[in-house]
Amino acid sequence: MNEDLKVNLSWLPQDHLDASPPENVSAAVSSLIPVIEPEPELIVNPWDIVLCTSGTLISCENAIVVLIIFHNPSLRAPMFLLIGSLALADLLAGIGLIINFIFAYLLQSEATKLVTIGLIVASFSASVCSLLAITVDRYLSLYYALTYNSERTVTFTYVMLIMLWGASICLGLLPVMGWNCLKDESTCSVIRPLTKNNAAILSVSFLLMFALMLQLYIQICKIVMRHAHQIALQHHFLATSHYVTTRKGVSTLAIILGTFAACWMPFTLYSLIADYTYPSIYTYATLLPATYNSIINPVIYAFRNQEIQKALWLICCGCIPSNLSQRARSPSDV
């Protein structure tokens, strides 16, 4: 036993061992025995659960819209192509949030982290760009009402789709291709592994698109008010009827733009001023409303549409309500 002790402790100073009492030697021996600590339990962040739940709801809701548009040949007008693009982008965003939750707790690696953040960036970028494309389409349908339903409009729609998805995919590939902060944490933004410069580019791009959407919606409001006034004069409507119709159209546009701004503006501004040193709770608190925009989008742009409502009724119960089939489109339906 003594020989084993000398062999095991031969790396310690010999004079220290000779001068040490037996209890000190026992303490030294016990300190060399590795202590097997129990593995820490997997603690799930409640914010991640909320984001995953939001992603699940986003995926289910937008999958319905994608399937309706895909399986109905009659829904091939430029407007429905753009709504389908928005629903597909939001569907991918929801899937990205779910995958991010799975990889964060079950399959942690740098590769999965880069792929997941690339998918989320690309899908949310495509969602915002699709909203801008829908705004442009609505403006053109009102400003060029007589020539809107032409081959030129369809071609322009396909060009917009190719450009917006191409730009979104490029933005999503930036972290995967090396523009990330995995090797230099000091360059990280509030969303790791996005760099501060990458987040700033995304935020500034959003602000520019929001400004363009605001300008287009102001022009749309003017056109709607002018059309409503002309219809009122032609049909000899009362001034109150004209006022109600115009107010409804302006209110609809205000809700659309206000919802978009309320969802995305907090996270956009926070990404510009904050970095990785800020508490993560601020990131979650501003990112969560941005995901809600993808939940609201189908309600605003798809389920309010009369043709999509008819297709949904046919799928669910095989019939179309009489009040829906006889409803006419008014200037407030923008």
Short mmCIF file of C-alpha atoms in Angstrom, two decimals:
data_model
loop_
_atom_site.label_atom_id
_atom_site.label_comp_id
_atom_site.label_asym_id
_atom_site.label_seq_id
_atom_site.Cartn_x
_atom_site.Cartn_y
_atom_site.Cartn_z
CA MET A 1 0.00 0.00 0.00
CA ASN A 2 2.84 2.38 0.89
CA GLU A 3 4.60 1.59 -2.38
CA ASP A 4 1.45 2.42 -4.34
CA LEU A 5 1.13 5.66 -2.47
CA LYS A 6 4.68 6.64 -3.36
CA VAL A 7 4.09 5.88 -7.02
CA ASN A 8 0.82 7.80 -7.19
CA LEU A 9 2.24 10.85 -5.43
CA SER A 10 5.68 10.89 -6.98
CA TRP A 11 4.90 14.16 -8.86
CA LEU A 12 4.54 16.01 -5.51
CA PRO A 13 7.63 17.48 -3.74
CA GLN A 14 9.22 14.70 -1.64
CA ASP A 15 10.07 16.90 1.33
CA HIS A 16 6.46 18.00 1.51
CA LEU A 17 5.32 14.40 1.77
CA ASP A 18 7.86 13.56 4.44
CA ALA A 19 6.86 16.52 6.57
CA SER A 20 3.15 16.05 6.20
CA PRO A 21 1.16 14.24 8.85
CA PRO A 22 -0.89 11.19 7.80
CA GLU A 23 -4.16 13.09 7.72
CA ASN A 24 -2.68 15.61 5.26
CA VAL A 25 -1.48 12.79 3.07
CA SER A 26 -4.96 11.31 3.13
CA ALA A 27 -6.40 14.69 2.14
CA ALA A 28 -3.93 14.92 -0.71
CA VAL A 29 -4.86 11.46 -1.91
CA SER A 30 -8.58 12.25 -1.77
CA SER A 31 -8.01 15.46 -3.72
CA LEU A 32 -6.48 13.45 -6.55
CA ILE A 33 -9.52 11.22 -6.87
CA PRO A 34 -11.73 12.61 -9.67
CA VAL A 35 -15.12 13.74 -8.47
CA ILE A 36 -17.88 12.66 -10.83
CA GLU A 37 -20.44 15.42 -10.83
CA PRO A 38 -23.95 14.70 -12.04
CA GLU A 39 -24.73 16.06 -15.50
CA PRO A 40 -26.69 19.31 -15.32
CA GLU A 41 -30.32 19.02 -16.18
CA LEU A 42 -31.44 20.48 -19.48
CA ILE A 43 -32.99 23.82 -18.62
CA VAL A 44 -35.26 25.16 -21.35
CA ASN A 45 -35.59 28.92 -21.68
CA PRO A 46 -39.30 29.89 -21.47
CA TRP A 47 -38.73 32.51 -24.16
CA ASP A 48 -37.52 29.77 -26.53
CA ILE A 49 -40.70 27.80 -25.81
CA VAL A 50 -42.81 30.84 -26.68
CA LEU A 51 -40.85 31.37 -29.91
CA CYS A 52 -41.25 27.70 -30.84
CA THR A 53 -44.98 27.89 -30.13
CA SER A 54 -45.21 31.01 -32.26
CA GLY A 55 -43.33 29.21 -35.04
CA THR A 56 -45.75 26.27 -34.88
CA LEU A 57 -48.76 28.57 -35.17
CA ILE A 58 -47.12 30.47 -38.04
CA SER A 59 -46.38 27.24 -39.91
CA CYS A 60 -49.89 25.80 -39.55
CA GLU A 61 -51.63 29.04 -40.50
CA ASN A 62 -49.53 29.82 -43.56
CA ALA A 63 -49.46 26.21 -44.74
CA ILE A 64 -53.24 26.48 -45.23
CA VAL A 65 -52.80 29.57 -47.42
CA VAL A 66 -50.03 27.96 -49.48
CA LEU A 67 -52.10 24.82 -50.07
CA ILE A 68 -55.20 26.81 -51.05
CA ILE A 69 -53.32 28.89 -53.62
CA PHE A 70 -51.30 25.92 -54.92
CA HIS A 71 -54.31 23.64 -55.44
CA ASN A 72 -56.57 26.26 -57.06
CA PRO A 73 -55.66 27.03 -60.69
CA SER A 74 -58.02 30.02 -60.60
CA LEU A 75 -55.79 31.73 -58.05
CA ARG A 76 -52.97 32.59 -60.45
CA ALA A 77 -53.45 36.35 -60.74
CA PRO A 78 -50.48 38.55 -59.75
CA MET A 79 -52.12 39.42 -56.44
CA PHE A 80 -52.45 35.75 -55.45
CA LEU A 81 -48.89 34.97 -56.52
CA LEU A 82 -47.64 37.67 -54.15
CA ILE A 83 -49.91 36.50 -51.34
CA GLY A 84 -48.59 32.99 -51.92
CA SER A 85 -45.03 34.30 -51.77
CA LEU A 86 -45.80 35.99 -48.45
CA ALA A 87 -47.39 32.83 -47.05
CA LEU A 88 -44.46 30.67 -48.21
CA ALA A 89 -41.94 33.06 -46.63
CA ASP A 90 -43.85 33.08 -43.34
CA LEU A 91 -44.19 29.28 -43.48
CA LEU A 92 -40.41 28.93 -43.81
CA ALA A 93 -39.94 31.44 -40.99
CA GLY A 94 -42.16 29.35 -38.72
CA ILE A 95 -40.27 26.18 -39.66
CA GLY A 96 -37.01 28.01 -38.96
CA LEU A 97 -38.15 28.94 -35.45
CA ILE A 98 -39.10 25.31 -34.75
CA ILE A 99 -35.79 23.98 -36.10
CA ASN A 100 -33.90 26.58 -34.10
CA PHE A 101 -35.53 25.31 -30.89
CA ILE A 102 -34.73 21.67 -31.75
CA PHE A 103 -31.11 22.33 -32.67
CA ALA A 104 -30.53 24.63 -29.68
CA TYR A 105 -31.35 21.88 -27.17
CA LEU A 106 -30.85 18.59 -29.01
CA LEU A 107 -28.22 19.08 -31.72
CA GLN A 108 -25.85 21.89 -30.79
CA SER A 109 -23.15 22.67 -33.34
CA GLU A 110 -21.80 25.65 -35.24
CA ALA A 111 -23.01 24.27 -38.58
CA THR A 112 -26.61 23.83 -37.45
CA LYS A 113 -26.56 27.26 -35.84
CA LEU A 114 -25.42 28.91 -39.08
CA VAL A 115 -27.93 27.01 -41.23
CA THR A 116 -30.79 27.83 -38.87
CA ILE A 117 -30.00 31.55 -38.61
CA GLY A 118 -29.56 31.66 -42.39
CA LEU A 119 -33.02 30.14 -42.92
CA ILE A 120 -34.63 32.54 -40.45
CA VAL A 121 -32.94 35.61 -41.97
CA ALA A 122 -33.83 34.57 -45.53
CA SER A 123 -37.46 33.75 -44.72
CA PHE A 124 -38.19 36.88 -42.69
CA SER A 125 -36.45 39.00 -45.34
CA ALA A 126 -38.63 37.40 -48.01
CA SER A 127 -41.69 38.05 -45.85
CA VAL A 128 -40.95 41.76 -45.52
CA CYS A 129 -40.05 42.04 -49.22
CA SER A 130 -43.28 40.26 -50.15
CA LEU A 131 -45.23 42.81 -48.11
CA LEU A 132 -43.51 45.57 -50.07
CA ALA A 133 -44.29 43.78 -53.36
CA ILE A 134 -47.96 43.47 -52.36
CA THR A 135 -48.03 47.20 -51.60
CA VAL A 136 -46.52 47.96 -55.02
CA ASP A 137 -49.06 45.66 -56.69
CA ARG A 138 -51.97 47.35 -54.90
CA TYR A 139 -50.73 50.76 -55.95
CA LEU A 140 -50.34 49.69 -59.58
CA SER A 141 -53.79 48.03 -59.62
CA LEU A 142 -55.35 51.35 -58.60
CA TYR A 143 -53.13 53.74 -60.53
CA TYR A 144 -53.21 51.70 -63.77
CA ALA A 145 -56.69 50.24 -63.30
CA LEU A 146 -57.44 49.94 -67.04
CA THR A 147 -54.20 48.16 -68.05
CA TYR A 148 -53.50 46.27 -64.84
CA ASN A 149 -54.83 42.87 -66.00
CA SER A 150 -52.32 42.37 -68.79
CA GLU A 151 -49.34 40.15 -69.62
CA ARG A 152 -47.05 43.03 -68.78
CA THR A 153 -48.30 43.02 -65.19
CA VAL A 154 -47.79 39.25 -64.88
CA THR A 155 -44.23 39.57 -66.19
CA PHE A 156 -43.53 42.41 -63.77
CA THR A 157 -44.87 40.28 -60.90
CA TYR A 158 -42.57 37.37 -61.75
CA VAL A 159 -39.62 39.77 -61.95
CA MET A 160 -40.48 41.13 -58.49
CA LEU A 161 -40.71 37.60 -57.10
CA ILE A 162 -37.37 36.56 -58.56
CA MET A 163 -35.66 39.70 -57.26
CA LEU A 164 -37.10 39.55 -53.75
CA TRP A 165 -36.38 35.85 -53.26
CA GLY A 166 -32.91 36.21 -54.79
CA ALA A 167 -32.05 39.09 -52.46
CA SER A 168 -33.49 37.25 -49.44
CA ILE A 169 -31.54 34.07 -50.18
CA CYS A 170 -28.34 36.10 -50.53
CA LEU A 171 -28.95 37.71 -47.14
CA GLY A 172 -29.56 34.29 -45.60
CA LEU A 173 -26.35 32.88 -47.11
CA LEU A 174 -24.12 35.62 -45.65
CA PRO A 175 -23.74 33.97 -42.20
CA VAL A 176 -23.22 30.54 -43.79
CA MET A 177 -20.56 31.84 -46.19
CA GLY A 178 -18.44 33.24 -43.38
CA TRP A 179 -19.92 36.60 -42.40
CA ASN A 180 -20.56 35.61 -38.79
CA CYS A 181 -19.12 36.24 -35.35
CA LEU A 182 -18.30 32.69 -34.28
CA LYS A 183 -14.55 33.42 -34.29
CA ASP A 184 -14.77 36.95 -32.88
CA GLU A 185 -17.49 37.37 -30.28
CA SER A 186 -16.81 41.09 -29.94
CA THR A 187 -18.42 41.63 -33.38
CA CYS A 188 -21.66 39.81 -32.47
CA SER A 189 -25.03 41.51 -32.68
CA VAL A 190 -28.05 40.83 -30.49
CA ILE A 191 -28.67 37.70 -32.60
CA ARG A 192 -25.70 35.40 -32.47
CA PRO A 193 -23.97 34.51 -34.82
CA LEU A 194 -24.99 37.56 -36.90
CA THR A 195 -22.41 40.30 -36.87
CA LYS A 196 -23.23 43.84 -35.84
CA ASN A 197 -22.70 45.07 -39.42
CA ASN A 198 -24.98 42.36 -40.79
CA ALA A 199 -27.75 43.28 -38.35
CA ALA A 200 -27.29 46.97 -39.18
CA ILE A 201 -27.70 46.28 -42.91
CA LEU A 202 -30.88 44.30 -42.27
CA SER A 203 -32.28 47.03 -40.00
CA VAL A 204 -31.50 49.89 -42.39
CA SER A 205 -32.98 47.90 -45.29
CA PHE A 206 -36.16 47.42 -43.30
CA LEU A 207 -36.42 51.13 -42.49
CA LEU A 208 -36.00 52.00 -46.17
CA MET A 209 -38.69 49.51 -47.21
CA PHE A 210 -41.00 50.79 -44.49
CA ALA A 211 -40.52 54.36 -45.73
CA LEU A 212 -41.33 53.24 -49.28
CA MET A 213 -44.43 51.36 -48.09
CA LEU A 214 -45.57 54.41 -46.15
CA GLN A 215 -45.24 56.61 -49.23
CA LEU A 216 -47.10 54.09 -51.40
CA TYR A 217 -49.93 53.74 -48.89
CA ILE A 218 -50.30 57.52 -48.75
CA GLN A 219 -50.71 57.52 -52.52
CA ILE A 220 -53.15 54.60 -52.27
CA CYS A 221 -55.22 56.56 -49.75
CA LYS A 222 -55.44 59.47 -52.15
CA ILE A 223 -56.53 57.21 -55.02
CA VAL A 224 -59.11 55.43 -52.84
CA MET A 225 -60.60 58.71 -51.69
CA ARG A 226 -60.78 59.98 -55.28
CA HIS A 227 -62.38 56.75 -56.52
CA ALA A 228 -64.90 56.71 -53.70
CA HIS A 229 -65.84 60.31 -54.48
CA GLN A 230 -66.30 59.53 -58.18
CA ILE A 231 -68.46 56.48 -57.43
CA ALA A 232 -70.56 58.55 -55.03
CA LEU A 233 -71.16 61.19 -57.71
CA GLN A 234 -72.03 58.61 -60.36
CA HIS A 235 -74.55 56.80 -58.19
CA HIS A 236 -75.79 59.96 -56.44
CA PHE A 237 -74.79 58.66 -53.02
CA LEU A 238 -75.20 60.85 -50.00
CA ALA A 239 -72.14 62.58 -48.56
CA THR A 240 -72.34 60.39 -45.44
CA SER A 241 -72.09 57.21 -47.51
CA HIS A 242 -69.05 58.59 -49.30
CA TYR A 243 -67.51 59.56 -45.97
CA VAL A 244 -68.10 56.10 -44.44
CA THR A 245 -66.66 54.27 -47.44
CA THR A 246 -63.57 56.47 -47.57
CA ARG A 247 -63.02 56.24 -43.84
CA LYS A 248 -63.23 52.46 -44.00
CA GLY A 249 -60.60 52.29 -46.72
CA VAL A 250 -58.23 54.63 -44.92
CA SER A 251 -58.76 52.73 -41.66
CA THR A 252 -57.92 49.45 -43.36
CA LEU A 253 -54.67 50.88 -44.72
CA ALA A 254 -53.81 52.38 -41.32
CA ILE A 255 -54.35 49.01 -39.64
CA ILE A 256 -52.17 47.23 -42.20
CA LEU A 257 -49.27 49.68 -41.94
CA GLY A 258 -49.64 50.21 -38.19
CA THR A 259 -49.57 46.47 -37.51
CA PHE A 260 -46.48 46.05 -39.65
CA ALA A 261 -44.68 48.89 -37.89
CA ALA A 262 -45.71 47.80 -34.39
CA CYS A 263 -44.41 44.29 -34.99
CA TRP A 264 -41.08 45.03 -36.64
CA MET A 265 -40.03 48.51 -35.50
CA PRO A 266 -39.00 47.60 -31.89
CA PHE A 267 -36.63 44.84 -32.99
CA THR A 268 -35.28 46.90 -35.89
CA LEU A 269 -34.35 49.88 -33.71
CA TYR A 270 -33.02 47.64 -30.94
CA SER A 271 -30.73 45.82 -33.41
CA LEU A 272 -29.23 49.16 -34.45
CA ILE A 273 -28.33 50.35 -30.95
CA ALA A 274 -27.61 47.10 -29.07
CA ASP A 275 -25.01 44.32 -29.28
CA TYR A 276 -24.25 40.98 -27.67
CA THR A 277 -23.47 42.57 -24.29
CA TYR A 278 -27.09 43.60 -23.75
CA PRO A 279 -29.35 41.28 -21.70
CA SER A 280 -30.95 38.60 -23.86
CA ILE A 281 -34.39 39.32 -22.40
CA TYR A 282 -34.47 42.56 -24.43
CA THR A 283 -33.78 40.60 -27.60
CA TYR A 284 -36.56 38.13 -26.88
CA ALA A 285 -38.99 40.91 -25.92
CA THR A 286 -38.45 42.74 -29.24
CA LEU A 287 -38.09 39.67 -31.47
CA LEU A 288 -41.32 38.02 -30.33
CA PRO A 289 -43.61 40.80 -31.70
CA ALA A 290 -41.79 40.51 -35.03
CA THR A 291 -42.84 36.86 -35.25
CA TYR A 292 -46.43 37.88 -34.53
CA ASN A 293 -46.43 39.76 -37.83
CA SER A 294 -46.20 36.40 -39.62
CA ILE A 295 -49.23 35.24 -37.63
CA ILE A 296 -51.25 38.33 -38.55
CA ASN A 297 -50.27 38.38 -42.25
CA PRO A 298 -52.60 35.55 -43.36
CA VAL A 299 -55.51 37.23 -41.60
CA ILE A 300 -54.89 40.60 -43.26
CA TYR A 301 -53.80 39.55 -46.74
CA ALA A 302 -55.26 36.07 -47.34
CA PHE A 303 -58.31 35.26 -45.23
CA ARG A 304 -59.88 38.68 -45.90
CA ASN A 305 -59.71 38.03 -49.64
CA GLN A 306 -63.05 36.99 -51.12
CA GLU A 307 -61.63 34.44 -53.57
CA ILE A 308 -59.54 32.74 -50.90
CA GLN A 309 -62.57 32.70 -48.61
CA LYS A 310 -64.57 30.92 -51.31
CA ALA A 311 -61.79 28.37 -51.84
CA LEU A 312 -61.55 27.79 -48.09
CA TRP A 313 -65.31 27.26 -47.80
CA LEU A 314 -65.24 24.79 -50.70
CA ILE A 315 -62.43 22.81 -49.04
CA CYS A 316 -64.04 22.80 -45.60
CA CYS A 317 -67.72 22.17 -46.39
CA GLY A 318 -68.02 21.96 -50.18
CA CYS A 319 -70.25 25.04 -50.46
CA ILE A 320 -70.07 28.83 -50.69
CA PRO A 321 -72.27 31.01 -48.44
CA SER A 322 -74.75 33.11 -50.42
CA ASN A 323 -73.72 36.34 -48.72
CA LEU A 324 -70.11 35.71 -49.76
CA SER A 325 -70.87 34.91 -53.38
CA GLN A 326 -73.02 38.02 -53.83
CA ARG A 327 -70.71 40.45 -52.11
CA ALA A 328 -69.30 43.17 -54.36
CA ARG A 329 -65.90 44.74 -54.02
CA SER A 330 -65.84 48.35 -52.82
CA PRO A 331 -63.12 51.00 -52.82
CA SER A 332 -62.48 50.24 -49.16
CA ASP A 333 -61.35 46.71 -49.99
CA VAL A 334 -57.67 47.54 -50.41
#
